[in-house]
Amino acid sequence: MRSAFFLCASALLAPVLAQTWTTCNPLNSTCPNDPALGMNYTFHLNESSTVTTSFNVTAGTISYGDEGAEFTINKQGDSPTIQSQFYIFFGSVSVIMKAATGQGVISSIVLESDDLDEVDWEFMGGNATHAETNYFGKGNTTAYDRAIYYPVDTDLRENFHNYSVVWTAEKLEWLIDSNVVRTLTYADANGETYDDYPQTPMTLRLGIWAGGDPSLPNGTIEWAGGLTDFTKGPYTMYVESAEVNDYSTGSAYEWTDKTGDWQSIKVIAGNSTAAEAIIKAETPTLSTAQKFAALPQTTKLAVYAGSGAAGALLLGAFLFMCCRQRRAGRLEREAYNAKVEKERQDAYNEQMELREKGLGGWNNGEVAHQGEDALGGWGGTHARSTDEMPVSKLPNHYVDELRPSDSVSSYSGGYGNSSTVPRSPSFPLPQAGHGAMNGGYQRF
Ligand SMILES: *[C@@H]1O[C@H](CO)[C@@H](O)[C@H](O)[C@H]1NC(C)=O
Ligand SMILES: *[C@@H]1O[C@H](CO)[C@@H](O)[C@H](O)[C@H]1NC(C)=O
Ligand SMILES: *[C@@H]1O[C@H](CO)[C@@H](O)[C@H](O)[C@H]1NC(C)=O
Ligand SMILES: *[C@@H]1O[C@H](CO)[C@@H](O)[C@H](O)[C@H]1NC(C)=O
Ligand SMILES: *[C@@H]1O[C@H](CO)[C@@H](O)[C@H](O)[C@H]1NC(C)=O
Ligand SMILES: *[C@@H]1O[C@H](CO)[C@@H](O)[C@H](O)[C@H]1NC(C)=O
Ligand SMILES: *[C@@H]1O[C@H](CO)[C@@H](O)[C@H](O)[C@H]1NC(C)=O
Ligand SMILES: *[C@@H]1O[C@H](CO)[C@@H](O)[C@H](O)[C@H]1NC(C)=O
Ligand SMILES: *[C@@H]1O[C@H](CO)[C@@H](O)[C@H](O)[C@H]1NC(C)=O
């Protein structure tokens, strides 16, 4: 990122370069510990909640759409940027993104540490074919020769590509779509005269800015590929996801001295609050299908059997009959009744939810409006005149109610005419000569 600035004063950096700054530099201050990610995680950046759980929006605003997080320059001065709340201490990052168009517009993926170690991917909006890689150590921006450009096989502004950095104490690798394009060893960067290998805990920063802003120095504008025409915008960078693997596991990274050497960083054991926040945010509000899968088998059967509470009651009575001989005494029977009642209630509650979602049911007498994803049934109406045979979504139950031999003109819903599945009286077996059959429990 700072490759552009070898010609200009560092005072210019802060307002423009949303990505390359530090609030506390451990080389000359005592700074708080860096919160660790301490896990591997893929952030799908298509929802604001994913971003706000783990990133700070440090400039501008981010929008979300079908192609992920949108970082847009609408006018001069815009530079929407996010920064991870967590740090990784060696690790890998893979960002699936599509760079913005626009001369002088820079889309970027930056790893940045508190003492300004930096690893970059940069994309010039005027250049469809090449991506820039770069790095800095301890904020040393005097290097002229570190930016190296690599070809990307399709227009990087029209296509999503996978840009990775794999970072260990020994070497840094940049990859495009899983092909290593550049390798920098520790020794390469730490020669006799300087000591610039990026080696301290990093945040991930993603953002866009206009290096072609006319208010910037010529050197910057030239590097960016020319002046940006803000009237031709908006210019948008799209980020689908970011896979972040922290090679350390712990709660935080502590700077034990002011050397900025990786050996001086202490990994503090414990649970990462960043990881806990992610897991908490992820804890699924279970999908209906998952809830259904988690139901006890007897409840599932009741649901399959249809007729809601009636089916469950029937099942309960059936089980009660089966077990009665082996159960003696009033107390046991009451306990058993309570169990059946609870199961009935659970089944009813589950069915209420399934029905609200249009699952598993159909509308008795209104064949046109069936559940689209019927569990144990199927959506839609199947006329006998068509060759279409409904497919049961209930495993192991062949749907054979619609048989040519039956003179049933159309049939809606069902779970197969298995005699082993308890079924409610409202879901009779198909009968020849019946004009139209609707079965199962009714949808609301
Ligand atoms: C601390 O170091 C940074 C980077 O080298 C420098 O920009 C800043 O001025 C220093 N601050 C102090 C108080 O020395
Ligand atoms: C994270 O991924 C790396 C490989 O990228 C693997 O070596 C490491 O074991 C993983 N860590 C965890 C906690 O799964
Ligand atoms: C975001 O992406 C995840 C993973 O692909 C997906 O499960 C989720 O439904 C998506 N969210 C939105 C709002 O599209
Ligand atoms: C993110 O923002 C919070 C609240 O402003 C701040 O405390 C925290 O230090 C920020 N994280 C980073 C990594 O800058
Ligand atoms: C894109 O960048 C590469 C590498 O710097 C350069 O060779 C090429 O000419 C550039 N293309 C355009 C259209 O500027
Ligand atoms: C991106 O590339 C990395 C490195 O090869 C790979 O581990 C990762 O699976 C890729 N991501 C996707 C989504 O293909
Ligand atoms: C900064 O980088 C330049 C160019 O690579 C190098 O000559 C110089 O020694 C470095 N400075 C420090 C303090 O490491
Ligand atoms: C920038 O370059 C243009 C022409 O290339 C020149 O006219 C102008 O004076 C330069 N500006 C600065 C600040 O150097
Ligand atoms: C870390 O989390 C686990 C599981 O949530 C918990 O059992 C353990 O006590 C926690 N450890 C610390 C040091 O807080």
XYZ file of C-alpha atoms and ligand atoms in Angstrom:
570
model
C 0.000 0.000 0.000
C 2.625 2.448 0.972
C 4.571 1.680 -2.152
C 2.871 4.692 -3.605
C 4.149 6.972 -0.990
C 7.853 6.843 -1.306
C 7.629 10.286 -2.809
C 5.413 11.896 -0.263
C 5.273 12.941 3.334
C 4.010 10.462 5.846
C 1.560 13.099 7.068
C -0.448 12.424 3.951
C -0.925 8.786 4.791
C -3.496 8.931 7.505
C -6.439 10.610 5.801
C -6.152 8.658 2.572
C -4.908 5.283 3.560
C -7.608 3.927 5.711
C -5.784 0.618 5.893
C -2.325 1.536 7.068
C -2.298 3.073 10.495
C -1.890 1.999 14.076
C -3.419 3.331 17.244
C -0.520 2.248 19.439
C 2.923 1.350 18.174
C 4.534 -1.264 20.436
C 8.006 -0.303 19.184
C 7.905 2.830 21.274
C 4.874 2.444 23.576
C 3.350 -0.063 25.917
C 0.271 -1.235 24.119
C -2.642 -3.460 25.109
C -2.513 -7.107 24.125
C -3.901 -7.966 20.719
C -7.085 -10.046 20.851
C -6.483 -13.340 19.037
C -8.737 -15.051 16.551
C -7.265 -18.354 17.706
C -9.239 -20.449 15.239
C -9.860 -21.042 11.541
C -12.947 -19.411 10.155
C -14.484 -18.467 6.831
C -16.382 -15.205 6.985
C -19.179 -15.025 4.420
C -19.373 -11.306 4.029
C -22.874 -11.222 2.572
C -24.556 -10.064 5.769
C -23.849 -7.076 7.951
C -24.041 -9.240 11.066
C -21.023 -11.288 9.944
C -19.037 -8.127 9.495
C -20.123 -6.352 12.667
C -19.471 -9.424 14.819
C -15.809 -9.599 13.851
C -14.802 -6.405 12.061
C -14.822 -2.680 12.726
C -15.958 -0.484 9.890
C -13.143 2.052 10.085
C -14.217 4.277 7.196
C -17.393 4.804 5.196
C -20.246 2.354 5.002
C -20.508 -1.143 3.545
C -23.507 -2.463 1.641
C -24.479 -6.097 1.203
C -25.877 -7.797 -1.861
C -25.874 -11.010 -3.829
C -22.160 -10.689 -4.503
C -21.175 -10.090 -0.905
C -19.901 -6.994 0.843
C -19.811 -3.949 -1.391
C -17.145 -1.315 -0.860
C -18.143 1.654 -2.985
C -16.582 4.958 -3.933
C -19.459 7.271 -4.810
C -17.527 10.498 -4.575
C -14.107 11.970 -3.925
C -12.892 11.126 -0.434
C -14.833 7.862 -0.031
C -12.736 4.951 1.199
C -14.957 2.351 2.884
C -12.810 -0.032 4.902
C -13.219 -2.785 7.451
C -10.651 -4.029 9.923
C -10.775 -7.259 11.871
C -11.267 -6.923 15.600
C -8.985 -9.909 15.960
C -5.345 -10.583 15.153
C -3.652 -13.631 13.714
C -0.100 -14.575 14.566
C 1.093 -16.380 11.486
C -1.649 -17.894 9.466
C -3.348 -17.724 6.140
C -5.980 -15.549 4.555
C -7.917 -16.237 1.343
C -10.237 -13.562 0.052
C -12.724 -14.273 -2.713
C -13.239 -10.912 -4.341
C -13.803 -8.883 -7.454
C -11.871 -5.623 -7.719
C -13.462 -2.295 -8.599
C -13.118 -0.722 -12.006
C -12.078 2.908 -12.386
C -8.747 4.458 -13.227
C -6.772 5.169 -10.069
C -9.178 3.194 -7.880
C -7.382 0.787 -5.544
C -9.099 -2.297 -4.130
C -7.050 -3.873 -1.390
C -6.492 -6.748 0.986
C -4.055 -5.745 3.704
C -2.581 -7.552 6.665
C -1.363 -4.914 9.093
C 0.247 -5.193 12.508
C 0.514 -2.692 15.356
C 4.112 -1.832 14.453
C 3.176 -1.537 10.764
C 4.384 -4.825 9.397
C 2.280 -5.198 6.305
C 1.381 -7.698 3.583
C -0.650 -6.475 0.625
C -2.738 -7.411 -2.338
C -3.684 -4.372 -4.425
C -5.762 -4.070 -7.566
C -5.716 -1.036 -9.808
C -9.130 -0.342 -11.304
C -7.561 0.626 -14.615
C -5.728 -2.667 -14.905
C -7.774 -5.750 -15.738
C -4.904 -8.176 -15.946
C -2.411 -7.747 -13.098
C -2.584 -7.803 -9.307
C 0.068 -6.220 -7.124
C 1.727 -7.922 -4.171
C 3.769 -6.012 -1.637
C 5.066 -6.066 1.924
C 6.610 -3.775 4.522
C 8.365 -4.293 7.829
C 7.969 -2.002 10.828
C 6.568 0.774 8.683
C 9.733 1.069 6.611
C 8.447 2.741 3.461
C 11.751 3.535 1.863
C 11.692 0.476 -0.350
C 11.180 1.034 -4.063
C 11.479 -2.486 -5.251
C 9.069 -4.682 -3.409
C 5.858 -4.334 -5.349
C 5.580 -7.172 -7.840
C 2.687 -7.589 -10.257
C 1.280 -10.942 -11.310
C -1.154 -11.845 -14.075
C -4.651 -13.034 -13.258
C -6.210 -15.203 -15.944
C -9.519 -13.392 -16.355
C -10.450 -9.725 -15.866
C -10.005 -9.251 -12.152
C -12.707 -6.581 -12.083
C -15.349 -8.762 -13.686
C -14.534 -12.079 -12.079
C -14.163 -13.327 -8.564
C -10.737 -14.720 -7.813
C -9.202 -16.250 -4.733
C -6.293 -14.182 -3.433
C -4.344 -15.790 -0.617
C -1.467 -15.084 1.677
C 0.161 -17.933 3.579
C 2.344 -16.534 6.326
C 4.741 -18.372 8.632
C 7.886 -17.382 10.496
C 9.908 -18.848 7.631
C 8.180 -17.513 4.537
C 5.357 -15.586 2.980
C 3.504 -16.860 -0.065
C 1.013 -15.033 -2.238
C -1.392 -17.234 -4.221
C -3.861 -16.499 -6.996
C -6.559 -19.151 -7.286
C -4.375 -21.583 -5.332
C -1.256 -21.065 -7.455
C 1.725 -19.704 -5.603
C 2.900 -16.645 -7.514
C 5.368 -15.166 -5.049
C 7.464 -16.468 -2.184
C 9.377 -14.266 0.228
C 11.593 -15.958 2.774
C 12.542 -14.506 6.128
C 16.130 -14.314 4.926
C 15.120 -12.498 1.726
C 13.494 -9.737 3.719
C 15.958 -9.650 6.566
C 19.244 -9.009 4.879
C 22.405 -7.615 6.326
C 21.230 -4.036 6.226
C 17.609 -4.235 7.082
C 15.101 -6.248 8.990
C 11.782 -6.095 7.245
C 10.111 -9.478 7.360
C 6.469 -9.067 8.493
C 6.378 -11.053 11.720
C 4.013 -9.590 14.288
C 0.285 -10.217 14.925
C -1.815 -8.956 12.040
C -5.304 -7.592 11.549
C -7.061 -8.092 8.219
C -8.167 -4.911 6.475
C -10.297 -4.824 3.355
C -11.137 -1.633 1.562
C -11.100 0.651 -1.425
C -9.662 4.127 -1.972
C -8.774 6.423 -4.824
C -5.041 6.613 -5.375
C -5.991 8.697 -8.388
C -7.542 11.419 -6.261
C -6.312 14.705 -7.781
C -5.413 16.003 -4.337
C -2.707 13.326 -3.999
C 0.909 13.688 -5.078
C 1.837 12.787 -8.643
C 3.799 9.757 -7.571
C 0.738 8.273 -5.968
C -1.511 9.076 -8.897
C 0.988 7.552 -11.321
C 1.322 4.404 -9.240
C -2.465 4.141 -9.041
C -2.719 4.249 -12.819
C -3.847 7.819 -13.350
C -6.408 10.315 -12.170
C -9.736 9.027 -10.961
C -12.811 10.462 -12.646
C -15.364 10.546 -9.845
C -18.174 11.443 -12.261
C -17.870 8.016 -13.876
C -18.480 6.094 -10.671
C -19.680 4.559 -8.510
C -16.762 2.153 -8.270
C -17.396 -0.978 -6.242
C -15.207 -3.747 -4.882
C -17.107 -6.949 -4.038
C -15.938 -9.362 -1.358
C -17.708 -12.676 -1.144
C -15.752 -14.265 1.680
C -12.571 -14.265 3.673
C -11.105 -17.482 5.044
C -8.853 -16.676 7.962
C -6.701 -19.307 9.630
C -4.865 -18.292 12.763
C -1.917 -20.622 13.250
C -1.773 -19.754 16.948
C -4.454 -20.729 19.406
C -4.912 -18.554 22.426
C -6.836 -15.592 23.741
C -4.373 -12.792 22.982
C -0.915 -11.820 21.743
C 1.322 -9.860 24.043
C 4.243 -7.675 22.969
C 6.822 -8.464 25.629
C 9.414 -5.930 24.417
C 9.943 -3.240 21.806
C 11.930 -5.240 19.262
C 9.046 -6.197 16.996
C 10.636 -9.666 16.629
C 8.239 -12.568 16.397
C 10.083 -14.277 19.252
C 9.050 -11.391 21.504
C 5.349 -12.089 20.984
C 3.803 -14.189 23.709
C 0.718 -16.242 22.968
C -1.557 -16.021 25.978
C -3.528 -19.200 26.565
C -7.264 -19.165 27.005
C -10.437 -18.792 25.063
C -10.526 -16.218 22.335
C -13.330 -13.735 22.824
C -13.314 -13.165 19.070
C -13.892 -16.880 18.492
C -16.575 -16.973 21.171
C -18.391 -14.063 19.545
C -18.279 -15.826 16.192
C -19.569 -19.090 17.603
C -22.321 -17.311 19.510
C -23.418 -15.413 16.418
C -23.352 -18.642 14.448
C -25.347 -20.765 16.876
C -28.121 -21.650 14.567
C -31.609 -20.761 15.060
C -32.228 -24.308 13.826
C -33.865 -24.626 10.476
C -37.184 -26.404 10.400
C -35.651 -29.370 8.646
C -32.954 -29.628 11.325
C -35.571 -29.428 14.046
C -37.552 -32.097 12.322
C -34.485 -34.309 12.088
C -33.901 -33.836 15.790
C -37.387 -34.935 16.780
C -37.847 -38.266 18.531
C -38.858 -41.008 16.129
C -42.306 -41.409 17.594
C -42.992 -37.726 17.106
C -41.771 -37.931 13.534
C -44.135 -40.801 12.912
C -46.937 -38.719 14.298
C -46.005 -35.926 11.958
C -45.799 -38.304 9.048
C -49.117 -39.771 10.010
C -50.636 -36.401 9.517
C -53.729 -34.959 11.048
C -51.745 -33.042 13.611
C -52.919 -33.596 17.132
C -55.285 -36.301 15.978
C -52.460 -38.301 14.461
C -50.327 -37.903 17.515
C -53.148 -38.933 19.765
C -53.781 -41.937 17.654
C -50.147 -42.869 17.838
C -50.146 -42.315 21.577
C -53.168 -44.574 21.949
C -51.533 -47.154 19.759
C -48.394 -47.153 21.821
C -50.441 -47.206 24.971
C -52.274 -50.301 23.803
C -49.058 -52.040 22.932
C -47.442 -51.363 26.189
C -50.397 -51.700 28.465
C -50.071 -55.346 29.156
C -46.637 -54.840 30.489
C -47.607 -51.909 32.616
C -49.363 -52.432 35.849
C -50.758 -49.928 38.272
C -52.326 -46.538 38.135
C -49.185 -44.526 38.848
C -47.350 -46.007 35.953
C -50.282 -45.437 33.698
C -50.544 -41.820 34.764
C -46.857 -41.311 34.191
C -47.227 -42.873 30.831
C -50.227 -40.743 29.988
C -48.260 -37.669 30.949
C -45.473 -38.765 28.663
C -47.866 -39.332 25.803
C -49.503 -35.995 26.455
C -46.147 -34.253 26.424
C -45.216 -35.972 23.221
C -48.558 -35.031 21.751
C -48.002 -31.430 22.770
C -44.462 -31.444 21.324
C -45.702 -32.981 18.120
C -48.447 -30.425 17.933
C -46.009 -27.567 18.491
C -43.643 -28.915 15.896
C -46.450 -29.335 13.454
C -47.618 -25.813 14.057
C -44.199 -24.664 12.991
C -43.971 -27.035 10.076
C -47.355 -25.904 8.903
C -46.486 -22.266 9.198
C -43.569 -22.975 6.930
C -45.807 -24.886 4.540
C -44.017 -28.138 5.202
C -45.526 -31.527 5.310
C -49.053 -30.478 4.786
C -51.508 -29.680 2.168
C -54.746 -27.991 2.135
C -57.539 -30.440 2.392
C -59.988 -29.676 -0.345
C -57.866 -27.056 -1.965
C -55.485 -28.977 -4.127
C -54.000 -25.911 -5.736
C -52.154 -24.757 -2.645
C -49.892 -27.450 -1.368
C -46.813 -27.264 0.793
C -43.832 -26.883 -1.470
C -41.511 -29.008 0.564
C -43.722 -31.528 2.196
C -41.979 -33.813 4.604
C -43.547 -37.168 4.081
C -45.557 -35.770 1.264
C -44.793 -33.574 -1.657
C -45.722 -30.209 -2.948
C -48.041 -29.543 -5.759
C -50.936 -31.380 -7.244
C -50.382 -34.367 -9.407
C -52.990 -35.091 -11.992
C -53.301 -38.639 -13.010
C -53.345 -37.672 -16.626
C -49.721 -36.650 -16.411
C -46.944 -39.172 -16.248
C -45.435 -37.351 -13.361
C -45.195 -39.565 -10.344
C -44.761 -37.772 -7.050
C -41.617 -38.597 -5.204
C -41.851 -39.194 -1.506
C -39.611 -37.075 0.630
C -40.024 -39.522 3.433
C -37.148 -41.965 3.027
C -38.011 -45.599 2.434
C -41.635 -44.987 1.697
C -42.645 -45.614 -1.831
C -45.356 -43.323 -3.001
C -47.778 -45.565 -4.749
C -51.131 -44.063 -4.152
C -51.310 -42.781 -7.648
C -51.537 -46.005 -9.489
C -52.937 -46.490 -12.914
C -55.104 -49.250 -11.541
C -56.816 -46.879 -9.170
C -59.496 -44.834 -10.717
C -58.366 -41.806 -8.821
C -58.353 -38.774 -11.024
C -55.980 -36.722 -8.969
C -54.266 -37.057 -5.663
C -52.574 -34.511 -3.522
C -50.036 -35.109 -0.848
C -49.298 -38.313 0.945
C -46.626 -40.474 2.358
C -47.025 -43.659 0.485
C -49.548 -46.286 1.308
C -47.393 -48.037 3.823
C -49.405 -49.937 6.312
C -46.637 -49.676 8.873
C -46.889 -45.937 9.273
C -49.702 -45.091 11.624
C -52.044 -42.814 9.812
C -54.854 -40.656 10.932
C -58.453 -41.242 9.981
C -58.323 -38.085 7.936
C -55.776 -39.677 5.635
C -57.443 -42.772 4.280
C -55.885 -45.162 1.891
C -56.780 -44.462 -1.697
C -59.986 -45.952 -2.856
C -60.913 -46.875 -6.335
C -63.663 -44.819 -7.835
C -62.840 -41.762 -5.811
C -62.779 -38.631 -7.888
C -60.154 -36.652 -6.023
C -58.306 -37.346 -2.856
C -56.806 -35.002 -0.406
C -55.249 -36.316 2.690
C -53.140 -35.625 5.672
C -53.459 -32.768 8.017
C -54.645 -29.515 6.775
C -52.533 -26.518 6.231
C -53.698 -23.399 7.960
C 6.470 5.627 17.464
O 6.876 4.977 16.287
C 6.150 5.348 15.125
C 6.617 4.480 14.016
O 7.994 4.339 14.008
C 6.353 6.829 14.856
O 5.601 7.203 13.726
C 5.899 7.590 16.043
O 6.174 8.946 15.838
C 6.617 7.113 17.297
N 6.051 7.740 18.436
C 6.789 8.186 19.398
C 6.084 8.826 20.538
O 8.018 8.116 19.395
C -6.182 -24.196 10.773
O -5.786 -24.493 9.453
C -4.436 -24.900 9.365
C -4.106 -25.101 7.910
O -4.501 -23.971 7.182
C -4.218 -26.169 10.143
O -2.854 -26.540 10.101
C -4.625 -25.943 11.580
O -4.563 -27.153 12.280
C -6.043 -25.428 11.663
N -6.345 -25.056 13.024
C -7.399 -25.480 13.659
C -7.570 -24.985 15.057
O -8.209 -26.210 13.129
C -24.681 -15.701 3.140
O -23.875 -16.793 2.748
C -24.083 -17.962 3.540
C -23.090 -19.009 3.098
O -23.070 -19.132 1.721
C -25.533 -18.426 3.379
O -25.757 -19.539 4.201
C -26.463 -17.298 3.786
O -27.790 -17.677 3.549
C -26.161 -16.038 2.985
N -26.964 -14.940 3.487
C -27.637 -14.107 2.675
C -28.365 -12.994 3.325
O -27.643 -14.271 1.453
C -12.691 -2.063 17.125
O -13.521 -1.069 17.699
C -13.598 -1.148 19.121
C -14.610 -0.130 19.555
O -14.310 1.126 19.022
C -12.221 -0.899 19.709
O -12.284 -1.016 21.105
C -11.264 -1.934 19.165
O -9.963 -1.659 19.619
C -11.285 -1.935 17.646
N -10.467 -3.035 17.180
C -9.355 -2.851 16.504
C -8.602 -4.093 16.136
O -8.964 -1.752 16.165
C -1.202 -3.735 -15.804
O -0.092 -3.933 -14.964
C 0.987 -4.639 -15.600
C 2.057 -4.834 -14.554
O 2.443 -3.624 -14.011
C 1.458 -3.889 -16.807
O 2.473 -4.634 -17.444
C 0.316 -3.646 -17.762
O 0.729 -2.854 -18.817
C -0.802 -2.951 -17.022
N -1.950 -2.815 -17.878
C -2.565 -1.647 -18.038
C -3.739 -1.649 -18.956
O -2.194 -0.636 -17.472
C -8.452 -20.252 -1.915
O -7.115 -20.682 -2.032
C -6.625 -21.299 -0.858
C -5.155 -21.559 -1.067
O -4.966 -22.465 -2.087
C -7.411 -22.566 -0.589
O -6.953 -23.163 0.597
C -8.869 -22.206 -0.434
O -9.633 -23.365 -0.284
C -9.362 -21.442 -1.641
N -10.706 -20.970 -1.370
C -11.724 -21.264 -2.154
C -13.050 -20.768 -1.718
O -11.591 -21.915 -3.176
C 14.230 0.128 5.094
O 14.219 -0.476 3.820
C 15.297 -0.060 3.021
C 15.094 -0.621 1.638
O 14.816 -1.981 1.664
C 16.602 -0.531 3.642
O 17.689 -0.113 2.869
C 16.712 0.054 5.038
O 17.833 -0.481 5.683
C 15.478 -0.264 5.844
N 15.519 0.440 7.101
C 15.463 -0.178 8.273
C 15.494 0.690 9.474
O 15.379 -1.356 8.363
C 2.389 16.427 -11.740
O 2.694 16.110 -13.077
C 2.222 17.061 -14.022
C 2.548 16.583 -15.424
O 3.016 15.284 -15.439
C 2.872 18.399 -13.771
O 2.360 19.369 -14.672
C 2.582 18.821 -12.348
O 3.273 20.000 -12.060
C 3.005 17.734 -11.372
N 2.594 18.147 -10.066
C 3.377 18.051 -9.029
C 2.785 18.459 -7.720
O 4.520 17.630 -9.126
C -12.856 -22.016 27.613
O -14.117 -22.439 27.130
C -14.457 -23.737 27.546
C -15.728 -24.142 26.823
O -16.584 -23.063 26.674
C -14.615 -23.735 29.067
O -14.936 -25.026 29.505
C -13.293 -23.298 29.665
O -13.431 -23.196 31.076
C -12.860 -21.972 29.125
N -11.497 -21.676 29.582
C -11.163 -20.516 30.098
C -9.729 -20.371 30.500
O -11.952 -19.603 30.244
